[in-house]
CSV table of C-alpha atoms and ligand atoms in Angstrom, one decimal:
chain,number,residue,atom,x,y,z
V,25,MET,CA,32.4,-103.7,71.8
V,26,GLU,CA,31.1,-104.8,75.1
V,27,TYR,CA,31.0,-107.7,77.5
V,28,ILE,CA,27.8,-109.6,78.1
V,29,ASN,CA,28.1,-112.0,81.0
V,30,ASN,CA,31.9,-111.4,80.9
V,31,GLU,CA,32.1,-112.5,77.3
V,32,LEU,CA,33.3,-110.1,74.6
V,33,ARG,CA,30.9,-109.3,71.8
V,34,LEU,CA,31.6,-107.7,68.5
V,35,GLY,CA,29.8,-104.9,66.7
V,36,PRO,CA,26.3,-103.3,67.1
V,37,LEU,CA,24.6,-106.7,67.0
V,38,LYS,CA,26.9,-107.9,69.8
V,39,LYS,CA,28.0,-111.0,68.0
V,40,ASP,CA,29.5,-113.9,69.9
V,41,LEU,CA,33.2,-114.4,69.4
V,42,LEU,CA,34.1,-117.2,71.8
V,43,SER,CA,32.2,-120.0,69.9
V,44,LEU,CA,34.4,-119.2,66.9
V,45,CYS,CA,37.4,-120.5,68.9
V,46,ALA,CA,35.9,-124.0,69.5
V,47,ASN,CA,38.3,-125.6,67.0
V,48,TYR,CA,41.1,-123.0,67.3
V,49,VAL,CA,44.3,-123.8,65.4
V,50,ARG,CA,45.8,-120.4,64.7
V,51,PRO,CA,45.0,-116.7,64.9
V,52,ILE,CA,41.7,-115.7,63.2
V,53,TYR,CA,40.6,-112.4,61.8
V,54,VAL,CA,36.9,-112.1,62.4
V,55,TYR,CA,34.9,-109.6,60.3
V,56,ASP,CA,31.3,-108.5,61.1
V,57,LEU,CA,29.6,-107.9,57.8
V,58,ASP,CA,26.6,-106.2,59.4
V,59,PHE,CA,28.9,-103.7,60.9
V,60,VAL,CA,30.5,-103.1,57.5
V,61,SER,CA,27.1,-102.4,56.0
V,62,GLN,CA,26.2,-100.0,58.9
V,63,ARG,CA,29.4,-98.0,58.4
V,64,TYR,CA,28.9,-97.8,54.6
V,65,GLN,CA,25.4,-96.6,55.0
V,66,ALA,CA,26.4,-94.0,57.6
V,67,MET,CA,29.2,-92.7,55.3
V,68,ALA,CA,27.0,-92.8,52.2
V,69,LYS,CA,24.4,-90.8,54.0
V,70,ALA,CA,26.9,-88.2,55.3
V,71,LEU,CA,28.5,-87.7,51.9
V,72,GLY,CA,25.2,-87.4,50.0
V,73,LYS,CA,25.7,-87.6,46.3
V,74,THR,CA,29.3,-88.6,46.4
V,75,ARG,CA,30.1,-92.0,44.8
V,76,LEU,CA,32.1,-94.1,47.2
V,77,PHE,CA,34.9,-96.3,45.8
V,78,TYR,CA,36.0,-98.6,48.7
V,79,ALA,CA,39.8,-98.7,49.0
V,80,VAL,CA,40.3,-102.5,48.5
V,81,LYS,CA,43.8,-102.4,50.0
V,82,ALA,CA,42.3,-101.9,53.5
V,83,ASN,CA,40.7,-105.3,53.4
V,84,PRO,CA,40.3,-107.3,50.2
V,85,HIS,CA,38.2,-110.1,51.6
V,86,VAL,CA,35.8,-111.3,48.9
V,87,GLN,CA,32.7,-111.2,51.3
V,88,ILE,CA,33.5,-107.7,52.4
V,89,LEU,CA,33.9,-106.6,48.8
V,90,ALA,CA,30.6,-108.3,47.8
V,91,THR,CA,28.8,-106.7,50.7
V,92,LEU,CA,30.0,-103.3,49.7
V,93,LYS,CA,29.2,-103.8,46.1
V,94,LYS,CA,25.6,-104.8,47.0
V,95,LEU,CA,25.3,-101.6,48.9
V,96,GLY,CA,26.3,-99.6,45.9
V,97,ALA,CA,30.0,-99.0,46.4
V,98,GLY,CA,32.7,-98.9,43.7
V,99,ALA,CA,36.2,-100.1,44.2
V,100,ASP,CA,39.5,-98.2,44.4
V,101,VAL,CA,42.4,-100.5,43.5
V,102,VAL,CA,46.1,-100.2,43.3
V,103,SER,CA,47.2,-103.3,41.4
V,104,LEU,CA,46.1,-105.8,38.8
V,105,GLY,CA,45.7,-108.2,41.7
V,106,GLU,CA,43.1,-105.9,43.3
V,107,ILE,CA,41.4,-105.4,39.9
V,108,LYS,CA,41.0,-109.2,39.6
V,109,ARG,CA,39.8,-109.5,43.2
V,110,ALA,CA,37.2,-106.7,42.7
V,111,LEU,CA,35.9,-108.4,39.5
V,112,GLU,CA,35.8,-111.8,41.2
V,113,SER,CA,33.7,-110.2,44.1
V,114,GLY,CA,31.0,-108.8,41.8
V,115,PHE,CA,32.3,-105.4,40.8
V,116,SER,CA,32.2,-104.5,37.1
V,117,VAL,CA,34.9,-102.6,35.3
V,118,HIS,CA,32.6,-99.5,35.4
V,119,ASP,CA,32.9,-99.6,39.2
V,120,ILE,CA,36.7,-99.5,39.4
V,121,VAL,CA,39.1,-96.6,39.9
V,122,TYR,CA,42.7,-97.6,39.5
V,123,SER,CA,45.3,-95.6,41.5
V,124,GLY,CA,49.0,-96.3,42.4
V,125,VAL,CA,52.4,-94.9,41.7
V,126,GLY,CA,54.0,-97.9,40.1
V,127,LYS,CA,51.6,-99.3,37.4
V,128,THR,CA,53.5,-101.5,35.1
V,129,ARG,CA,53.1,-101.7,31.3
V,130,HIS,CA,51.3,-105.1,31.8
V,131,GLU,CA,49.0,-103.7,34.4
V,132,ILE,CA,48.1,-100.7,32.3
V,133,SER,CA,47.6,-102.7,29.2
V,134,GLU,CA,45.2,-105.2,31.1
V,135,ALA,CA,43.3,-102.3,32.7
V,136,LEU,CA,42.8,-100.7,29.3
V,137,LYS,CA,41.7,-103.9,27.6
V,138,LEU,CA,39.2,-104.4,30.4
V,139,GLY,CA,37.9,-100.9,30.0
V,140,ILE,CA,38.5,-99.8,33.6
V,141,TYR,CA,36.3,-96.8,34.5
V,142,GLN,CA,39.1,-94.4,35.6
V,143,ILE,CA,42.8,-94.5,36.0
V,144,ASN,CA,44.3,-92.0,38.5
V,145,VAL,CA,47.6,-90.9,37.1
V,146,GLU,CA,50.5,-90.3,39.5
V,147,SER,CA,53.3,-89.0,37.3
V,148,LEU,CA,54.1,-87.5,33.9
V,149,PRO,CA,55.9,-90.6,32.6
V,150,GLU,CA,52.9,-92.7,33.7
V,151,LEU,CA,50.6,-90.4,31.6
V,152,GLN,CA,52.9,-90.8,28.6
V,153,ARG,CA,53.0,-94.6,29.1
V,154,ILE,CA,49.2,-94.8,29.4
V,155,GLY,CA,48.9,-92.6,26.2
V,156,ASP,CA,51.3,-94.9,24.3
V,157,ILE,CA,49.7,-98.1,25.4
V,158,ALA,CA,46.1,-96.9,24.7
V,159,ARG,CA,47.2,-95.7,21.3
V,160,GLU,CA,48.7,-99.1,20.4
V,161,LEU,CA,45.5,-100.8,21.7
V,162,LYS,CA,43.3,-98.3,19.9
V,163,LYS,CA,41.6,-97.6,23.2
V,164,THR,CA,40.7,-94.4,25.0
V,165,ALA,CA,42.0,-94.2,28.6
V,166,ALA,CA,39.8,-92.2,31.0
V,167,VAL,CA,42.2,-90.6,33.4
V,168,ALA,CA,42.1,-88.4,36.5
V,169,LEU,CA,45.2,-86.4,37.5
V,170,ARG,CA,46.2,-87.1,41.1
V,171,LEU,CA,47.6,-83.8,42.3
V,172,ASN,CA,49.8,-83.3,45.3
V,173,PRO,CA,49.2,-79.9,46.9
V,174,ASP,CA,52.1,-80.2,49.4
V,175,ILE,CA,49.8,-80.1,52.5
V,176,ASP,CA,50.3,-81.6,55.9
V,177,ILE,CA,47.4,-83.4,57.5
V,178,LYS,CA,49.4,-84.1,60.7
V,179,THR,CA,49.3,-87.9,60.5
V,180,HIS,CA,52.0,-90.5,60.9
V,181,PRO,CA,54.8,-89.8,58.3
V,182,TYR,CA,54.4,-93.3,56.8
V,183,ILE,CA,50.7,-92.7,55.9
V,184,ALA,CA,51.0,-89.0,54.7
V,185,THR,CA,50.7,-88.8,51.0
V,186,GLY,CA,50.1,-85.2,50.1
V,187,LEU,CA,53.4,-83.6,50.9
V,188,LYS,CA,56.0,-82.8,48.3
V,189,ASP,CA,58.5,-85.3,49.6
V,190,ASN,CA,55.9,-88.1,49.3
V,191,LYS,CA,56.0,-90.2,46.1
V,192,PHE,CA,52.3,-89.7,45.5
V,193,GLY,CA,50.5,-87.4,43.0
V,194,MET,CA,51.9,-84.7,40.9
V,195,GLU,CA,53.1,-81.2,41.8
V,196,LEU,CA,50.9,-78.3,40.8
V,197,SER,CA,53.8,-76.8,38.9
V,198,LEU,CA,53.6,-79.7,36.5
V,199,ILE,CA,50.1,-78.8,35.3
V,200,PRO,CA,51.2,-76.9,32.1
V,201,GLU,CA,53.3,-79.9,31.0
V,202,LEU,CA,50.4,-82.3,31.9
V,203,SER,CA,48.0,-80.2,29.8
V,204,ALA,CA,50.4,-80.3,26.8
V,205,THR,CA,50.8,-84.1,27.2
V,206,LEU,CA,47.1,-84.6,27.4
V,207,LYS,CA,46.7,-82.6,24.2
V,208,LYS,CA,49.4,-84.6,22.5
V,209,TYR,CA,47.6,-87.8,23.4
V,210,SER,CA,44.1,-86.5,22.7
V,211,ASP,CA,43.4,-89.5,20.4
V,212,SER,CA,44.1,-92.0,23.2
V,213,VAL,CA,43.6,-90.2,26.6
V,214,GLU,CA,40.6,-88.4,27.9
V,215,LEU,CA,40.8,-86.3,31.0
V,216,VAL,CA,37.8,-87.1,33.2
V,217,GLY,CA,38.9,-86.2,36.7
V,218,VAL,CA,41.1,-84.4,39.2
V,219,SER,CA,42.0,-86.5,42.2
V,220,LEU,CA,43.4,-85.8,45.7
V,221,HIS,CA,44.5,-88.0,48.6
V,222,LEU,CA,46.4,-86.4,51.4
V,223,GLY,CA,47.0,-89.5,53.6
V,224,SER,CA,45.3,-91.8,56.1
V,225,MET,CA,44.1,-91.3,59.7
V,226,MET,CA,43.0,-87.7,59.1
V,227,MET,CA,41.4,-86.6,62.4
V,228,GLU,CA,41.1,-82.9,61.7
V,229,PHE,CA,40.4,-81.1,58.4
V,230,THR,CA,42.3,-77.8,58.2
V,231,GLY,CA,44.8,-79.2,55.7
V,232,TYR,CA,42.1,-80.9,53.8
V,233,GLN,CA,40.0,-77.7,53.5
V,234,GLU,CA,43.0,-75.8,52.2
V,235,ALA,CA,43.8,-78.5,49.7
V,236,LEU,CA,40.3,-78.6,48.4
V,237,GLY,CA,40.3,-74.8,47.9
V,238,ILE,CA,43.6,-75.0,45.9
V,239,LEU,CA,42.4,-77.9,43.7
V,240,LYS,CA,39.0,-76.4,43.1
V,241,LYS,CA,40.8,-73.5,41.2
V,242,VAL,CA,42.9,-76.0,39.3
V,243,TYR,CA,39.7,-77.9,38.4
V,244,VAL,CA,38.0,-74.8,37.0
V,245,ASP,CA,41.1,-73.8,35.0
V,246,LEU,CA,41.6,-77.3,33.6
V,247,GLN,CA,38.0,-77.6,32.6
V,248,LYS,CA,38.3,-74.6,30.3
V,249,GLN,CA,40.9,-76.5,28.3
V,250,PHE,CA,39.3,-80.0,28.8
V,251,PRO,CA,35.5,-79.9,28.7
V,252,THR,CA,35.5,-83.7,29.3
V,253,LEU,CA,36.6,-83.1,32.9
V,254,LYS,CA,33.7,-83.9,35.0
V,255,ARG,CA,34.8,-85.7,38.2
V,256,PHE,CA,36.4,-84.6,41.4
V,257,ASP,CA,37.9,-87.4,43.5
V,258,PHE,CA,38.6,-86.0,47.0
V,259,GLY,CA,40.3,-89.2,48.3
V,260,GLY,CA,39.9,-91.3,51.4
V,261,GLY,CA,41.7,-91.0,54.7
V,262,VAL,CA,39.2,-90.1,57.4
V,263,GLY,CA,40.5,-91.6,60.6
V,264,ILE,CA,39.0,-93.7,63.3
V,265,PHE,CA,39.8,-93.9,67.1
V,266,TYR,CA,41.9,-96.9,68.0
V,267,ASP,CA,42.3,-96.0,71.7
V,268,ARG,CA,38.5,-96.1,72.3
V,269,LEU,CA,35.3,-96.9,70.6
V,270,ASP,CA,33.3,-93.7,70.0
V,271,LEU,CA,31.2,-94.2,66.9
V,272,GLN,CA,29.2,-91.1,67.6
V,273,ARG,CA,32.2,-88.8,67.7
V,274,GLU,CA,33.4,-90.5,64.5
V,275,GLU,CA,30.1,-89.8,62.8
V,276,SER,CA,30.3,-86.2,63.9
V,277,LEU,CA,33.8,-85.8,62.5
V,278,LEU,CA,32.5,-87.3,59.3
V,279,SER,CA,29.8,-84.8,59.1
V,280,ASP,CA,32.3,-81.9,59.5
V,281,TYR,CA,34.3,-83.5,56.7
V,282,ALA,CA,31.2,-83.7,54.5
V,283,LYS,CA,30.2,-80.1,55.3
V,284,ILE,CA,33.7,-78.8,54.3
V,285,THR,CA,33.6,-80.9,51.1
V,286,ASN,CA,30.1,-79.7,50.1
V,287,GLU,CA,30.9,-76.0,50.9
V,288,ILE,CA,33.9,-76.0,48.7
V,289,LEU,CA,33.0,-78.4,45.9
V,290,GLY,CA,29.2,-78.1,46.0
V,291,ASP,CA,29.0,-75.4,43.3
V,292,LEU,CA,31.3,-77.1,40.8
V,293,GLY,CA,28.4,-79.1,39.4
V,294,CYS,CA,30.7,-82.1,38.9
V,295,GLU,CA,30.5,-85.8,40.0
V,296,LEU,CA,32.1,-86.2,43.4
V,297,GLN,CA,34.0,-89.3,44.3
V,298,SER,CA,35.8,-90.6,47.4
V,299,GLU,CA,38.0,-93.6,48.3
V,300,PRO,CA,37.4,-94.5,51.9
V,301,GLY,CA,39.0,-97.6,53.4
V,302,ARG,CA,39.8,-97.6,57.1
V,303,TRP,CA,36.6,-95.8,58.1
V,304,LEU,CA,34.4,-98.5,56.5
V,305,VAL,CA,36.1,-101.6,57.8
V,306,GLY,CA,38.6,-100.7,60.6
V,307,HIS,CA,36.2,-101.3,63.5
V,308,CYS,CA,34.5,-104.3,61.9
V,309,GLY,CA,37.3,-106.7,62.4
V,310,VAL,CA,39.2,-108.2,65.3
V,311,LEU,CA,42.3,-110.5,65.4
V,312,ILE,CA,41.8,-113.3,67.8
V,313,THR,CA,44.9,-114.8,69.3
V,314,GLN,CA,45.7,-117.3,72.0
V,315,VAL,CA,47.9,-116.7,75.1
V,316,GLN,CA,50.8,-119.1,75.0
V,317,TYR,CA,52.8,-118.0,78.0
V,318,ILE,CA,52.7,-115.5,80.8
V,319,LYS,CA,56.4,-114.7,81.1
V,320,LYS,CA,57.4,-112.8,84.2
V,321,THR,CA,60.8,-111.1,84.3
V,322,SER,CA,62.4,-108.7,86.8
V,323,ALA,CA,61.5,-105.8,84.4
V,324,LYS,CA,57.9,-106.7,83.5
V,325,ASN,CA,55.4,-109.3,82.4
V,326,PHE,CA,55.2,-110.5,78.8
V,327,ILE,CA,51.9,-111.9,77.6
V,328,VAL,CA,53.2,-114.1,74.7
V,329,VAL,CA,50.5,-114.8,72.1
V,330,ASP,CA,50.5,-116.8,68.9
V,331,ALA,CA,49.8,-113.8,66.6
V,332,GLY,CA,52.7,-111.6,65.6
V,333,MET,CA,53.7,-108.6,63.7
V,334,ASN,CA,53.5,-110.7,60.6
V,335,HIS,CA,49.7,-111.0,61.2
V,336,LEU,CA,49.1,-107.4,62.2
V,337,ILE,CA,52.0,-105.0,61.6
V,338,ARG,CA,50.3,-101.7,62.5
V,339,PRO,CA,51.7,-101.4,66.1
V,340,SER,CA,55.2,-102.1,64.9
V,341,LEU,CA,55.1,-100.1,61.7
V,342,TYR,CA,53.0,-97.1,62.8
V,343,GLN,CA,53.2,-97.3,66.6
V,344,ALA,CA,49.4,-97.8,66.4
V,345,ASP,CA,47.6,-98.4,69.7
V,346,HIS,CA,45.1,-101.2,69.3
V,347,LEU,CA,42.9,-102.1,72.3
V,348,VAL,CA,43.5,-105.6,73.5
V,349,MET,CA,40.5,-107.3,75.2
V,350,PRO,CA,40.3,-110.9,76.5
V,351,LEU,CA,37.4,-112.8,75.2
V,352,ILE,CA,36.5,-113.8,78.7
V,353,LYS,CA,36.8,-111.1,81.4
V,354,ARG,CA,38.3,-112.3,84.6
V,355,SER,CA,38.2,-110.4,87.8
V,356,GLY,CA,41.9,-109.6,88.4
V,357,GLU,CA,44.3,-107.4,86.5
V,358,ILE,CA,47.6,-107.9,84.8
V,359,ARG,CA,50.1,-105.3,83.6
V,360,GLY,CA,52.6,-106.0,80.9
V,361,ASP,CA,53.5,-106.2,77.2
V,362,VAL,CA,51.5,-108.2,74.7
V,363,VAL,CA,54.0,-109.7,72.4
V,364,GLY,CA,54.1,-112.3,69.5
V,365,PRO,CA,56.4,-115.2,68.6
V,366,ILE,CA,58.4,-113.4,65.9
V,367,CYS,CA,62.1,-112.9,66.4
V,368,GLU,CA,62.1,-109.1,66.5
V,369,SER,CA,61.8,-106.8,69.4
V,370,ALA,CA,59.4,-104.8,67.3
V,371,ASP,CA,57.0,-107.7,67.6
V,372,PHE,CA,54.5,-106.3,70.1
V,373,PHE,CA,50.8,-105.3,70.2
V,374,VAL,CA,50.8,-103.4,73.4
V,375,LYS,CA,53.5,-102.0,75.6
V,376,GLU,CA,52.9,-101.6,79.4
V,377,GLY,CA,49.2,-102.2,79.1
V,378,VAL,CA,46.8,-103.1,81.9
V,379,PHE,CA,44.2,-105.7,81.1
V,380,SER,CA,41.8,-107.9,83.0
V,381,GLU,CA,43.7,-111.0,84.0
V,382,VAL,CA,44.6,-113.6,81.4
V,383,HIS,CA,45.8,-117.2,81.7
V,384,GLU,CA,47.7,-119.5,79.4
V,385,ASN,CA,45.3,-120.7,76.6
V,386,ASP,CA,42.9,-117.8,77.0
V,387,PHE,CA,41.9,-116.0,73.9
V,388,ILE,CA,42.3,-112.3,73.4
V,389,ALA,CA,41.0,-110.0,70.7
V,390,ILE,CA,43.1,-107.3,69.2
V,391,MET,CA,40.4,-104.8,68.4
V,392,ASP,CA,39.8,-102.6,65.3
V,393,SER,CA,41.9,-104.8,63.0
V,394,GLY,CA,39.6,-104.9,60.1
V,395,ALA,CA,41.6,-102.4,58.0
V,396,TYR,CA,45.3,-102.9,57.0
V,397,GLY,CA,45.4,-106.2,59.0
V,398,TYR,CA,45.3,-109.3,56.9
V,399,SER,CA,46.0,-107.3,53.8
V,400,MET,CA,49.5,-106.4,55.2
V,401,ALA,CA,50.1,-109.8,56.7
V,402,SER,CA,53.2,-111.9,55.7
V,403,VAL,CA,54.6,-115.3,56.5
V,404,TYR,CA,57.8,-114.0,58.1
V,405,ASN,CA,59.5,-116.6,60.3
V,406,LEU,CA,57.5,-119.0,58.1
V,407,GLN,CA,54.5,-118.5,60.4
V,408,GLU,CA,51.2,-119.4,58.7
V,409,LEU,CA,48.9,-116.6,57.6
V,410,PRO,CA,45.9,-116.2,60.0
V,411,LEU,CA,42.5,-117.5,59.2
V,412,GLU,CA,39.6,-115.2,58.2
V,413,ILE,CA,35.9,-115.7,59.2
V,414,CYS,CA,33.0,-113.4,58.3
V,415,ILE,CA,30.1,-113.3,60.6
G,28,PLP,C1,44.9,-93.3,46.9
G,28,PLP,C2,44.3,-93.8,48.2
G,28,PLP,N1,43.0,-93.8,48.3
G,28,PLP,C3,42.4,-94.2,49.4
G,28,PLP,C4,43.1,-94.7,50.5
G,28,PLP,C5,42.3,-95.2,51.7
G,28,PLP,O1,42.7,-94.5,52.8
G,28,PLP,P1,41.9,-94.8,54.2
G,28,PLP,O2,41.9,-96.2,54.4
G,28,PLP,O3,42.7,-94.0,55.2
G,28,PLP,O4,40.5,-94.2,54.0
G,28,PLP,C6,44.5,-94.8,50.4
G,28,PLP,C7,45.2,-95.3,51.5
G,28,PLP,O5,46.4,-95.1,51.7
G,28,PLP,C8,45.1,-94.3,49.2
G,28,PLP,O6,46.4,-94.3,49.1
């Protein structure tokens, strides 16, 4: 991200953003597809033979999905809606891993009829439900067990998923019962994988390393009982910097992550899978919004914009720090909060920030909004959803 002649440009190709605002009507998410390709290629290279299943929840835009499919990605989905979106965007059923703690009977039945490549099971009753439905349909469900090793990756509590008080995955103590259930359903369920996902925004890998070591032993033991077991899905969750753009440092963290993964899992001789979301698309999108008012009070300045927490909830929900950059850089400076129109005091993008000066009607970009932006948007206060443009 940089300014050329005081105009903000997006991505490594320094794409123009200002011209996209010529007929501005409401906030716009802009996604740079070349940037997405570049991130995918960097990750694919770092992780070597690992098959990458893009976590569709991060950003389900059809063009992003189609771009990633063309580059060789699979899709990691968590609902029938995401399965349909992935299929619409060019993925085949053989590209889809289906995760999620709350799969309904209808969703499981549709996934089985379609012949989805792998279902990541999150609980014992889910395994039983899959077994029963597959039996009824005379299908064989290819399942991976998502295991929860109770390990802390030191991330925001709302995005940690590998601790025992999280709803995700299954405790290791459940393995004997899971094995017995898999045997009971041997006519309708085939164990193909072990899966792990410890959470999102992982910026250091001690917990991850420990978890892999534990699950490796589990994999080896399970394989003795279930020779069909052949895949190890080591999850997504590698973080990105929101407070600065430092792609080089991110690639170096990624290479540490790859090294740990290969050192621990390399000799298993199994297929490796991962489910990255944020790392692939986070930096590739920005949310453009227009300044409505500069409201000065005795306490502070409020830069009131037309995007709100309903368009990008990350600052309100996770206290995420997104950089805010005016599309045109002016010479002065302004200090204050960037807030939206929603009737909640949690409706802010930045608290007490310092920016280059902005005026009413100026456009500003909320950076690094390509992941968990539009996909978490709502129409709260009956505000319209933002527009989306791929460049
Ligand atoms: C099961 C699973 N896989 C993958 C992801 C993607 O995580 P990230 O976007 O942090 O890579 C998530 C996100 O929460 C998830 O729950």
